[in-house]
Coordinates of C-alpha atoms in Angstrom, one line a residue:
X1 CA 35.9 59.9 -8.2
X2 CA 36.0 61.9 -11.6
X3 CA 33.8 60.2 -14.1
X4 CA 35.0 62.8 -17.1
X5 CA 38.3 64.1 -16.4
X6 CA 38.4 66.7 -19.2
X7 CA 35.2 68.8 -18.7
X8 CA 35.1 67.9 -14.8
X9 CA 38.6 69.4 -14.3
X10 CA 39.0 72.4 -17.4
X11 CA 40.6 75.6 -16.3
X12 CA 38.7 78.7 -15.8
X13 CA 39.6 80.0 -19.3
X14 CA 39.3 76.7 -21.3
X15 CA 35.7 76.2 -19.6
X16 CA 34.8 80.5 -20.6
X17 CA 35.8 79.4 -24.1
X18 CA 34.2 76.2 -24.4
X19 CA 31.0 78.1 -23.1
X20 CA 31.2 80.8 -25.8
X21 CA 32.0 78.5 -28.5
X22 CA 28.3 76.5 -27.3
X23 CA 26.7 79.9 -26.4
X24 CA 27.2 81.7 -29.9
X25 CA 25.5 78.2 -31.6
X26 CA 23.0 77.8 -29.4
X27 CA 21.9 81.5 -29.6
X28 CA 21.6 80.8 -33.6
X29 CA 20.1 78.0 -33.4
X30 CA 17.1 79.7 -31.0
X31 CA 16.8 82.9 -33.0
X32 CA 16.3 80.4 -36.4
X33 CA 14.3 78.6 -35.4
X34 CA 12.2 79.3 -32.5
X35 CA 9.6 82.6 -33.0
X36 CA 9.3 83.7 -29.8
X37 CA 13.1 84.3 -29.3
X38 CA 13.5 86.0 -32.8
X39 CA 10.5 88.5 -31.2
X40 CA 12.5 88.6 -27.7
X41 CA 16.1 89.8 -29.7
X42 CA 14.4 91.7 -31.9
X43 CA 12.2 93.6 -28.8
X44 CA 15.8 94.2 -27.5
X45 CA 17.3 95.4 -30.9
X46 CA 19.4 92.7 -31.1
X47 CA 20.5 89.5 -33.3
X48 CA 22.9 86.4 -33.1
X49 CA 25.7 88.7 -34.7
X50 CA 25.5 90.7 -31.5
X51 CA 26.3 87.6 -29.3
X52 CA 30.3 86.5 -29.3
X53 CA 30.8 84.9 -26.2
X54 CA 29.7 84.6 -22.5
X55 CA 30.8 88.2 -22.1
X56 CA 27.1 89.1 -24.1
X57 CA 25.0 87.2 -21.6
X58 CA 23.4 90.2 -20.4
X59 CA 22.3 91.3 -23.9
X60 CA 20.1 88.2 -24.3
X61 CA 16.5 87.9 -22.5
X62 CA 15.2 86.0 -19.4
X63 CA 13.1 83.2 -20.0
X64 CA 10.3 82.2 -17.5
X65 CA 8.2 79.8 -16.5
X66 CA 5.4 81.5 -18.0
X67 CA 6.8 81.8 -21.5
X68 CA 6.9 78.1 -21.7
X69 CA 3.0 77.9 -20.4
X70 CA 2.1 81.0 -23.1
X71 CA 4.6 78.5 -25.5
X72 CA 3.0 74.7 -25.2
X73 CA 3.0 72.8 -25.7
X74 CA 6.1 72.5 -28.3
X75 CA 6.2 76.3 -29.2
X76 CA 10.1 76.8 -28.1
X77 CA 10.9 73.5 -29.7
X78 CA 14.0 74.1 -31.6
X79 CA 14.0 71.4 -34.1
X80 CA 11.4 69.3 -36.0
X81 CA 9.1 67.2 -34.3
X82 CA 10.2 64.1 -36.6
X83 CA 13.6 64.3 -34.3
X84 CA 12.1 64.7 -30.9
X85 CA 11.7 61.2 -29.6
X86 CA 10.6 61.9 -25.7
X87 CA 8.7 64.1 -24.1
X88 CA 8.7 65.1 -20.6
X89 CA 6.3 67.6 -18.6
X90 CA 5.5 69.3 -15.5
X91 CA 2.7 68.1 -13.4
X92 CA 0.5 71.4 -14.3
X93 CA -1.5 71.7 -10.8
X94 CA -1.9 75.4 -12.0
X95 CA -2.2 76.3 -16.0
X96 CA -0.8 74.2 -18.6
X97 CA 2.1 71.8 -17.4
X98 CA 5.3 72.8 -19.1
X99 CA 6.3 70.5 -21.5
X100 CA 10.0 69.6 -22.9
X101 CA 11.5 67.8 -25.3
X102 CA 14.4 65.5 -26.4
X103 CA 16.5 64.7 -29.4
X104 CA 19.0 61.0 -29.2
X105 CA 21.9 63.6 -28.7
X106 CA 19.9 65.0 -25.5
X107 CA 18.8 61.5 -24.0
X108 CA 22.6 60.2 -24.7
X109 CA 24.2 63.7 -22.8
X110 CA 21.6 63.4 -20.6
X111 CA 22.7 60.0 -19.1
X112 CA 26.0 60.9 -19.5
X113 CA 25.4 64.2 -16.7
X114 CA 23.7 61.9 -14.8
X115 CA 26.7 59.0 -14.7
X116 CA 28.4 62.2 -14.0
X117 CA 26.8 62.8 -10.5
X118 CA 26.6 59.1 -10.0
X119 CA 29.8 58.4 -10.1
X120 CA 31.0 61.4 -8.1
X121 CA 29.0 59.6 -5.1
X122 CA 30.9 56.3 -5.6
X123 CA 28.4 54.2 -7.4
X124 CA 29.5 51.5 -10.0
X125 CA 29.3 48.3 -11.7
X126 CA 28.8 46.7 -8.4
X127 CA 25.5 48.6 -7.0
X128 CA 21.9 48.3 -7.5
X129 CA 20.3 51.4 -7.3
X130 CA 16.7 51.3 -6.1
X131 CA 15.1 54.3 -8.0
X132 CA 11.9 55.5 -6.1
X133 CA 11.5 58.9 -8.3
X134 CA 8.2 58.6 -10.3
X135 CA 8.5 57.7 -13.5
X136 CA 5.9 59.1 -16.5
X137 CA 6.0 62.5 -17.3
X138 CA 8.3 63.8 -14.5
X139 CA 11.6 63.6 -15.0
X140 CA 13.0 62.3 -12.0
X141 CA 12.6 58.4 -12.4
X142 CA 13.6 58.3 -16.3
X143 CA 16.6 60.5 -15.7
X144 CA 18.1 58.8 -12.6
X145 CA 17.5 55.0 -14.7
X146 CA 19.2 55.7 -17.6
X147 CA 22.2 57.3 -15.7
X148 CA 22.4 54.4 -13.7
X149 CA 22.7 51.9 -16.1
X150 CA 25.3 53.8 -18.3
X151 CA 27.7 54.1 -15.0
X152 CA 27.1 50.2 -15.3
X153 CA 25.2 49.4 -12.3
X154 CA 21.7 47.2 -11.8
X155 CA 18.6 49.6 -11.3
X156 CA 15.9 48.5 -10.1
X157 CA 12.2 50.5 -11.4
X158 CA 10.1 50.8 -8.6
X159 CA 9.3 53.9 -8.8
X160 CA 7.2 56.0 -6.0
X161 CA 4.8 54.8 -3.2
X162 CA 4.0 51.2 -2.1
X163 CA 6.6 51.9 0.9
X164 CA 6.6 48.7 2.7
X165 CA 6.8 46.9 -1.0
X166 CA 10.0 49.1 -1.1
X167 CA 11.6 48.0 1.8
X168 CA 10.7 44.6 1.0
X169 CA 12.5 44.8 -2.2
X170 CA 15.3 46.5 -0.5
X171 CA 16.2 43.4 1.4
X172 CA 15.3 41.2 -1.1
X173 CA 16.9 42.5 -4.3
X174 CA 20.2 43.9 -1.6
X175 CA 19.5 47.5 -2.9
X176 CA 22.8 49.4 -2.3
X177 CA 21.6 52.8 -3.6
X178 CA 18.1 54.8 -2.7
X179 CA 17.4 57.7 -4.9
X180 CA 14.6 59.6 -4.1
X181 CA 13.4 62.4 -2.9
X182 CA 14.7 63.3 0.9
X183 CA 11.1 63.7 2.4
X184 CA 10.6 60.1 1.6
X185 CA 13.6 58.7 2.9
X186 CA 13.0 59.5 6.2
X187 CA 9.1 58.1 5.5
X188 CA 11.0 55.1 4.5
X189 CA 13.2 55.6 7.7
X190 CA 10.0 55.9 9.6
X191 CA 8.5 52.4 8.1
X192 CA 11.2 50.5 8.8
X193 CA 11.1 51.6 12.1
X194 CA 7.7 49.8 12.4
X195 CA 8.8 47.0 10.6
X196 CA 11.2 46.2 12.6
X197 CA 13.8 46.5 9.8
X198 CA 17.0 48.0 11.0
X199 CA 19.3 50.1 8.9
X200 CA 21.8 47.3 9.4
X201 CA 19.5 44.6 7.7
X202 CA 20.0 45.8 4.6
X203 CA 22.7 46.4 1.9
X204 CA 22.2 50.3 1.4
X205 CA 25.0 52.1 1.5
X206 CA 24.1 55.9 -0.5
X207 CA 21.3 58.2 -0.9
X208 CA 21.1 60.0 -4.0
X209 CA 18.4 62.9 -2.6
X210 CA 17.1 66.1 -4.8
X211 CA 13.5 67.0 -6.1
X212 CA 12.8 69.5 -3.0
X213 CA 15.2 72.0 -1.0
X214 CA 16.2 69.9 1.9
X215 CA 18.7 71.4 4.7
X216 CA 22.0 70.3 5.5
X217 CA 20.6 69.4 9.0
X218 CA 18.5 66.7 6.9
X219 CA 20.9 65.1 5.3
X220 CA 22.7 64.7 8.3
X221 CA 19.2 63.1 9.9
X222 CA 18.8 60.7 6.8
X223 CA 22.7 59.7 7.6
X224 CA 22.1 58.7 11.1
X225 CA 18.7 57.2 10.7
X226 CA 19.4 54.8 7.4
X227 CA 23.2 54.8 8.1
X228 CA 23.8 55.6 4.5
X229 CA 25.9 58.7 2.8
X230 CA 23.2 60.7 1.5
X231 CA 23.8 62.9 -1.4
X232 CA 22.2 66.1 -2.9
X233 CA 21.8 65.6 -6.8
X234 CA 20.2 69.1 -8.5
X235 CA 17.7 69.3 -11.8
X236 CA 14.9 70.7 -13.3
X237 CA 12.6 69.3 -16.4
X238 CA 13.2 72.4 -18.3
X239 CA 17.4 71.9 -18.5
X240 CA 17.0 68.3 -18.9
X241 CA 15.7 66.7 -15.2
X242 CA 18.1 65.2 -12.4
X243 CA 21.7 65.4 -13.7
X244 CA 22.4 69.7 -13.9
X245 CA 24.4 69.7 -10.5
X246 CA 26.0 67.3 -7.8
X247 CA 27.7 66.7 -4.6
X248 CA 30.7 65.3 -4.1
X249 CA 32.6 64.1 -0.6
X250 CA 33.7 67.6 0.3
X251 CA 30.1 68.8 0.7
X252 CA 31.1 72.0 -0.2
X253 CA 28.2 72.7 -2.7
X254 CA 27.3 71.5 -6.0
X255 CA 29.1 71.1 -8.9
X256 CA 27.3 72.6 -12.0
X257 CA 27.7 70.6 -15.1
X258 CA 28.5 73.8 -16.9
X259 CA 29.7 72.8 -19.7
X260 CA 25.8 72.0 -20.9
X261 CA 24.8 74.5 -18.3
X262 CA 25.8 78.7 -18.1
X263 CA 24.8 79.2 -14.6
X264 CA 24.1 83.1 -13.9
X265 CA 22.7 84.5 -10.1
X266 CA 20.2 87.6 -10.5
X267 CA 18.8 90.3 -8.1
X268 CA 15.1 88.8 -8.7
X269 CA 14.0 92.5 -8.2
X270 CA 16.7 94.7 -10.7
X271 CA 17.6 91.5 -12.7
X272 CA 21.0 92.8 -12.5
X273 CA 23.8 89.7 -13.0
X274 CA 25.1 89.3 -8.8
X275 CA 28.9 88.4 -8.7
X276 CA 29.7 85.0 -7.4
X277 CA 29.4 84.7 -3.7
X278 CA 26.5 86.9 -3.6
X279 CA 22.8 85.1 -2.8
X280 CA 20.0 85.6 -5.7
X281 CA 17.9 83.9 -8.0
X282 CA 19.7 81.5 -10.0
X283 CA 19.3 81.5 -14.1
X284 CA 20.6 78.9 -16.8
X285 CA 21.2 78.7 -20.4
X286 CA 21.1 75.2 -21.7
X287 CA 23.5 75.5 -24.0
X288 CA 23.8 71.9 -25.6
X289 CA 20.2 71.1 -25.8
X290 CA 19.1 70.5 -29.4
X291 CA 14.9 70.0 -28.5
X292 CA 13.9 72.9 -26.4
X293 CA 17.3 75.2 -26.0
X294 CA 16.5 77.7 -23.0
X295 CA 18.1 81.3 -22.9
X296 CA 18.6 82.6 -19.6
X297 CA 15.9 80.5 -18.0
X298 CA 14.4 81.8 -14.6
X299 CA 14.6 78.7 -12.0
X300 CA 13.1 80.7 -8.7
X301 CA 15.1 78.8 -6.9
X302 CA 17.6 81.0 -4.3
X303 CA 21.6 80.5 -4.3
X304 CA 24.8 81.7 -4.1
X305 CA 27.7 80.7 -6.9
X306 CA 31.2 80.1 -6.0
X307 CA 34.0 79.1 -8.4
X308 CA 36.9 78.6 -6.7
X309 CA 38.7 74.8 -7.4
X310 CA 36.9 72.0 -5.1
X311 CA 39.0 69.9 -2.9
X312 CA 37.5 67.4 -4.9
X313 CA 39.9 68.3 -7.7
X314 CA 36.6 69.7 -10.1
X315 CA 36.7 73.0 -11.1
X316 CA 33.3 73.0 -11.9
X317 CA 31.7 75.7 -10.5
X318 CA 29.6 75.1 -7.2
X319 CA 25.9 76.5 -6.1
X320 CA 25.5 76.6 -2.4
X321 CA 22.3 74.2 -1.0
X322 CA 19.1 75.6 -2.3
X323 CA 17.9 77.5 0.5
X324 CA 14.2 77.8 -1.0
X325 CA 12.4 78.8 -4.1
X326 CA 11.7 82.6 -4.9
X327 CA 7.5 80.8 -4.2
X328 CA 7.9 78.7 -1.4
X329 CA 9.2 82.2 0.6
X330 CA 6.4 83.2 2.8
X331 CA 6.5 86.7 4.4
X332 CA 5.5 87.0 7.9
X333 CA 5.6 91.1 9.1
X334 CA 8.1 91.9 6.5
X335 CA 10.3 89.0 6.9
X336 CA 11.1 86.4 4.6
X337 CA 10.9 83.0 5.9
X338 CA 11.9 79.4 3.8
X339 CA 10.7 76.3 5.1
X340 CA 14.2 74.8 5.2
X341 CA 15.2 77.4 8.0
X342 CA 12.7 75.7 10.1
X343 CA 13.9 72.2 9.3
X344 CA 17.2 73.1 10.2
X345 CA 16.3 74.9 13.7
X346 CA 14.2 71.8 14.8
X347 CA 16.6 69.1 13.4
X348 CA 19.2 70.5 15.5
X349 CA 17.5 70.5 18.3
X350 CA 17.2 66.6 18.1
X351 CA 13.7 66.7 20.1
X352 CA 11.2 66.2 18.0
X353 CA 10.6 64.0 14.4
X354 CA 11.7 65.4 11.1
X355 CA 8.2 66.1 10.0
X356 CA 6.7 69.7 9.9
X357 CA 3.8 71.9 8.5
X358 CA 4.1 75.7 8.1
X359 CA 0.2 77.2 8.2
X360 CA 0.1 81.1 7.3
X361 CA -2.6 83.0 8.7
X362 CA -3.9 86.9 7.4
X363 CA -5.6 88.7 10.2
X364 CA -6.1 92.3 9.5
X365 CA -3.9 92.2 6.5
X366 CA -0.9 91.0 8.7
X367 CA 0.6 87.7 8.6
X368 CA 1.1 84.9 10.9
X369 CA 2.6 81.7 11.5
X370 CA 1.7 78.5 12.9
X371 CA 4.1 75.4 12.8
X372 CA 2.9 72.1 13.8
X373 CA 5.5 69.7 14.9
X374 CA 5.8 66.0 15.3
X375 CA 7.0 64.5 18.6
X376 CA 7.4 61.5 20.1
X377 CA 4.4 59.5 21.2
X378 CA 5.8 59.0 24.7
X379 CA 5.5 62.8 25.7
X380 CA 2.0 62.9 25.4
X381 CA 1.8 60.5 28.2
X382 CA 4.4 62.2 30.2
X383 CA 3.7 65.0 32.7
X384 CA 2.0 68.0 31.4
X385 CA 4.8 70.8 32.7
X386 CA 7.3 68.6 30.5
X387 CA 5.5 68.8 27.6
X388 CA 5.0 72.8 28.1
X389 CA 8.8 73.1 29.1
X390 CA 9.4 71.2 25.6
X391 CA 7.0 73.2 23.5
X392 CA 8.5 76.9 25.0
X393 CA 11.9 75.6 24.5
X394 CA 11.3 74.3 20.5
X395 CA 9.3 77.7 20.1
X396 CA 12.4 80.1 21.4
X397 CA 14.8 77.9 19.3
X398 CA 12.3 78.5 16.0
X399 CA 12.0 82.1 16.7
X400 CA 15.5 82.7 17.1
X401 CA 16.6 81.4 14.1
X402 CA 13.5 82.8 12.2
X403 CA 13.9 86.6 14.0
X404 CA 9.9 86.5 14.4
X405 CA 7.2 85.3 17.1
X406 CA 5.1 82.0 16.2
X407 CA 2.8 79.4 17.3
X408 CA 3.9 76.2 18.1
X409 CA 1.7 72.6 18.3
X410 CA 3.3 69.5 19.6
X411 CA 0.9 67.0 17.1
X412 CA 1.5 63.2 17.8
X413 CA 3.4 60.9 15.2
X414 CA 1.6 60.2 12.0
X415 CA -0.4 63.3 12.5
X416 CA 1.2 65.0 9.0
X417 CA 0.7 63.6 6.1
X418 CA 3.4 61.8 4.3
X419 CA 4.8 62.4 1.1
X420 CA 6.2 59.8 -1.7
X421 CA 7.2 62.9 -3.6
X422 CA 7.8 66.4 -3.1
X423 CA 7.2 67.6 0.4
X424 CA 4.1 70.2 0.7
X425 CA 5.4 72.1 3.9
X426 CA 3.4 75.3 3.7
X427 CA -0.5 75.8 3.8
X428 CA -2.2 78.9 3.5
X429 CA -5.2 78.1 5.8
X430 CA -7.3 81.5 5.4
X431 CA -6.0 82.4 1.8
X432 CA -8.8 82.9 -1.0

């Protein structure tokens, strides 16, 4: 299902010069009107005249996380603050939170991207999507409501947390549609489970998952244990929040919404622009954005580009799952592990519960990893060579897909902390 069958579906060359056309205002805009990009071009010798189309990409500078901390909070606003009617920030756990803001013409595209993604998952006028994002400052919750109801379906606010109250409301209210993030489903998966609320109790039918990498493995677990389609959905507060790219049936990647979005994928270490189908940090200009317009914009977050034509029928281009963030990646003896190559080793396996903590150990300047592991009550009260013939044989599977030796601890269910937003997977235990 196409929601915009123009920009969902232009060719190659229709969407470069669509892009170009955007890129060359947005770039005059920025230089205009926002200081610290006029002091960027001019570091690099260069002005808006120099910029004629995607082709001049490279000339332009990164932007990074940092610069919008050095920035807040509305230093790279673009227009006045008289026509910024929202505001949206970061949590800020470290430094200033990184704040953004929005114009009518953002909030109005943004629902549209989001309708966008909705619809590609097969939500309509007859659903009632139960949105368990948080809503405030993060994105997640205002972004998904506002998409949902210009796709013409009934949302319903709940919002994070209070999970027995959401279940509750799920069989009450007939919730067709769950959209949060993918850690919490399978909390939610585990409640019910208590409750005595089977999948086939309620009305639910799709998942609309994002907020955290989650593996392909995951999804698959979320499927089978709320027998639902689940369904990645990609954002970040600094491009606008949920709503940049989206799955569709083929899960074959996500489609980019690149006509507000010029997706690039950079060596994180040379900065060099990679060629599509090679893995790298992935950059975007937001090149419709009127309130805080970002040039080449730094997400951390590790992917791989492909723009061949969907089966779907988009010709969007499509980033691969998010295997990790560029500061999730944890290094044990020289090599680079991601939290989601663990989820994926044990989900396969089918032996133990979905729920997982990395702890990283330095002794004598070295690395090491522990991974706790939920399993089954039952085995604990099972026969002690059972249990040690289960615990070598999750280790060997971990360490084969990981290419490095571990610790492993079997911990009872309940044992790890539950999350009703982003997953917290790694913990430095020894680290200053």
């Amino acid at each position: 299902m196409i929601w915009d069958e123009t920009n969902e579906r232009l060719s190659r060359d229709e969407m470069d010069d669509l892009q170009s056309k955007k890129l060359v205002e947005m770039v005059e805009r920025a230089y205009h009107n926002v200081d610290f990009y006029r002091k960027k071009m001019h570091a690099l010798g260069i002005t808006p005249e120099d910029i004629h189309g995607i082709e001049d990409l490279d000339k332009l500078p990164f932007t990074s996380k940092q610069d919008l901390r050095d920035n807040y909070p509305y230093g790279l606003f673009a227009v006045p603050q008289n026509e910024i009617v929202r505001l949206h920030a970061s949590s800020g756990t470290t430094g200033h939170p990184i704040v953004v803001g929005y114009t009518r013409k953002d909030l109005s595209n943004w629902a549209e991207l989001v309708a966008r993604c909705l619809y590609s998952y097969g939500i309509g006028k007859d659903d009632f999507v139960q949105v368990a994002y948080g809503y405030g400052l993060f994105t997640g919750g205002i972004g998904m409501h506002y998409g949902v109801e210009k796709v013409g379906a009934t949302v319903i606010p709940i919002s994070g947390g209070n999970t027995k109250k959401q279940i509750q409301i799920m069989k009450d209210f007939g919730s067709t549609v769950l959209a949060c993030t993918p850690s919490y489903a399978l909390h939610l998966a585990d409640t019910m489970k208590e409750m005595g609320v089977k999948p086939e109790d309620l009305k639910l039918r799709v998942g609309v998952f994002g907020a955290e990498p989650w593996s392909e493995a995951m999804r698959l677990e979320i499927e089978k244990r709320l027998n639902i389609k689940a369904m990645d959905i990609y954002g970040l507060s600094e491009m606008t929040g949920p709503g940049v790219s989206f799955d569709c049936d083929i899960h074959n990647g996500l489609h980019v919404n690149e006509d507000h979005f010029l997706p690039e994928v950079i060596d994180k270490d040379s900065l060099e622009t990679l060629d599509y189908g090679m893995e790298g940090e992935l950059v975007f200009t937001s090149i419709q954005k009127e309130g805080i317009p970002l040039i080449r914009y730094r997400t951390g977050d590790l992917t791989v580009l492909h723009d061949e034509v969907c089966e779907c029928g988009r010709s969007l281009v499509r980033m691969e799952k998010c295997i990790g963030r560029t500061d999730d990646m944890i290094i044990i003896r020289g090599v680079n592990i991601f939290p989601t190559q663990v989820e994926s080793a044990l989900l396969e396996m089918g032996l133990t519960e979905p729920h997982y903590l990395l702890f990283v150990d330095s002794v004598d300047n070295l690395n090491h990893l522990e991974v706790w592991v939920e399993v089954d009550e039952s085995l604990f009260s099972d026969q002690i060579k059972k249990l040690q013939t289960m615990t070598e044989l999750i280790k060997k599977n971990i360490e084969d897909s990981l290419g490095i030796s571990i610790k492993l601890k079997l911990v009872e269910p309940n044992t790890i902390e539950r999350s009703q937003g982003k997953a917290k997977r790694v913990i430095h235990r020894n680290k200053d």
